């Protein structure tokens, strides 16, 4: 079931990413009177950077939820903290210095990517301790 959920999450993420990459300007135009304004341009450029988050964040939420279901609150909290205040604040601070406004937009996708790396490591370590837990074949006593 975990793998199925991961495939569905990833598929939806890819779909949202593609739609917003190609039609994000039209969506943003709903909030602006003119597509000629500088703010509109910043929003469109930012959306093209930010949409990468949709390729990753569903897996982070899935893994967090999975750890919660296993009763492993520690790993859930670690993932939630990393994808929230920890990596985002570090990303905004560091990336903004080097990339300006684009760094601010890129901070959240980068935070999600770094969090996914940690989450996958935690998932692998948990799997080693609990063989078969991803396949749903844990036998109850």
Coordinates of C-alpha atoms in Angstrom, one line a residue:
X1 CA 0.0 0.0 0.0
X2 CA 2.9 2.4 0.8
X3 CA 4.3 2.0 -2.7
X4 CA 0.9 2.5 -4.3
X5 CA 0.5 5.7 -2.3
X6 CA 4.0 6.8 -3.3
X7 CA 3.2 6.3 -7.0
X8 CA -0.1 8.2 -6.7
X9 CA 1.6 11.0 -4.8
X10 CA 4.4 11.3 -7.3
X11 CA 1.9 11.1 -10.3
X12 CA -0.2 13.9 -8.9
X13 CA 2.9 16.0 -8.1
X14 CA 4.1 15.6 -11.7
X15 CA 0.7 16.5 -13.1
X16 CA 0.5 19.7 -10.9
X17 CA 4.1 20.5 -11.8
X18 CA 3.5 20.2 -15.5
X19 CA 0.2 22.2 -15.4
X20 CA 1.7 25.0 -13.5
X21 CA 4.9 25.1 -15.6
X22 CA 2.8 25.6 -18.7
X23 CA -0.3 27.4 -17.4
X24 CA 0.9 29.1 -14.2
X25 CA 0.9 32.5 -15.9
X26 CA -2.8 32.1 -16.7
X27 CA -3.5 31.2 -13.1
X28 CA -1.6 34.1 -11.7
X29 CA -3.3 36.4 -14.2
X30 CA -6.5 35.8 -12.3
X31 CA -5.1 38.0 -9.5
X32 CA -3.7 40.8 -11.6
X33 CA -5.3 43.5 -13.8
X34 CA -2.3 43.6 -16.1
X35 CA 0.2 41.0 -17.2
X36 CA 2.6 43.8 -17.9
X37 CA 3.3 44.7 -14.3
X38 CA 6.6 43.9 -12.6
X39 CA 4.9 42.1 -9.8
X40 CA 3.1 39.8 -12.3
X41 CA 6.5 39.0 -13.9
X42 CA 8.0 38.2 -10.5
X43 CA 5.1 36.0 -9.6
X44 CA 5.3 34.0 -12.8
X45 CA 9.1 33.6 -12.5
X46 CA 8.7 32.6 -8.9
X47 CA 6.0 30.1 -9.7
X48 CA 8.2 28.4 -12.2
X49 CA 10.8 27.9 -9.5
X50 CA 8.4 27.1 -6.7
X51 CA 6.5 24.4 -8.6
X52 CA 9.4 22.0 -8.2
X53 CA 8.1 21.5 -4.7
X54 CA 5.1 19.5 -6.0
X55 CA 7.5 16.8 -7.3
X56 CA 8.7 16.2 -3.7
X57 CA 6.4 17.4 -1.0
X58 CA 3.8 14.6 -1.4
X59 CA 6.4 12.0 -0.6
X60 CA 7.5 13.9 2.5
X61 CA 3.9 14.1 3.8
X62 CA 3.4 10.4 3.0
X63 CA 6.6 9.3 4.8
X64 CA 5.7 11.5 7.8
X65 CA 2.2 10.0 7.9
X66 CA 3.6 6.5 7.6
X67 CA 5.9 7.0 10.6
X68 CA 3.0 8.4 12.6
X69 CA 1.0 5.3 11.7
X70 CA 3.8 3.1 12.9
X71 CA 3.8 5.0 16.2
X72 CA 7.2 6.5 15.4
X73 CA 6.5 10.1 16.4
X74 CA 10.2 10.9 16.7
X75 CA 10.9 10.4 13.0
X76 CA 7.6 12.2 12.1
X77 CA 8.7 15.2 14.1
X78 CA 12.2 15.2 12.6
X79 CA 10.8 15.3 9.1
X80 CA 8.2 17.9 9.9
X81 CA 10.7 20.1 11.6
X82 CA 13.2 19.8 8.8
X83 CA 10.7 20.6 6.0
X84 CA 9.3 23.5 8.0
X85 CA 11.4 25.9 10.1
X86 CA 14.9 24.3 9.8
X87 CA 15.6 23.9 6.1
X88 CA 13.3 26.7 5.0
X89 CA 14.9 29.3 7.3
X90 CA 18.4 28.2 6.4
X91 CA 17.5 28.1 2.7
X92 CA 15.9 31.6 2.7
X93 CA 18.9 33.0 4.5
X94 CA 21.6 31.5 2.4
X95 CA 20.0 31.3 -1.0
X96 CA 18.7 34.9 -0.9
X97 CA 22.2 36.2 -0.4
X98 CA 23.4 34.4 -3.6
X99 CA 20.3 34.3 -5.8
X100 CA 18.2 37.3 -4.6
X101 CA 14.5 36.8 -5.0
X102 CA 15.0 33.6 -6.9
X103 CA 16.7 32.2 -3.8
X104 CA 13.7 33.0 -1.7
X105 CA 11.5 31.1 -4.2
X106 CA 13.9 28.2 -4.3
X107 CA 14.2 27.8 -0.6
X108 CA 11.1 25.7 -0.1
X109 CA 11.7 23.3 -3.0
X110 CA 15.3 22.9 -1.7
X111 CA 14.1 22.3 1.8
X112 CA 11.7 19.7 0.6
X113 CA 14.5 18.0 -1.4
X114 CA 16.9 17.9 1.6
X115 CA 14.0 16.7 3.8
X116 CA 13.3 13.9 1.4
X117 CA 16.9 12.8 1.6
X118 CA 16.7 12.6 5.4
X119 CA 13.2 11.0 5.3
X120 CA 14.5 8.3 2.9
X121 CA 17.4 7.5 5.2
X122 CA 15.0 7.2 8.1
X123 CA 12.7 5.0 6.1
X124 CA 15.6 2.7 5.1
X125 CA 16.8 2.5 8.7
X126 CA 13.3 1.7 9.9
X127 CA 12.8 -0.9 7.2
X128 CA 16.0 -2.7 8.3
X129 CA 14.6 -2.9 11.8
X130 CA 11.1 -4.0 10.6
X131 CA 11.5 -6.2 7.6
X132 CA 8.5 -6.1 5.3
X133 CA 6.9 -3.0 6.7
X134 CA 6.6 -1.3 3.4
X135 CA 4.9 -4.3 1.8
X136 CA 2.3 -4.6 4.5
X137 CA 3.2 -8.2 5.3
X138 CA 4.0 -7.7 9.0
X139 CA 2.4 -10.6 10.8
X140 CA 0.4 -9.8 13.9
X141 CA 0.9 -12.0 16.9

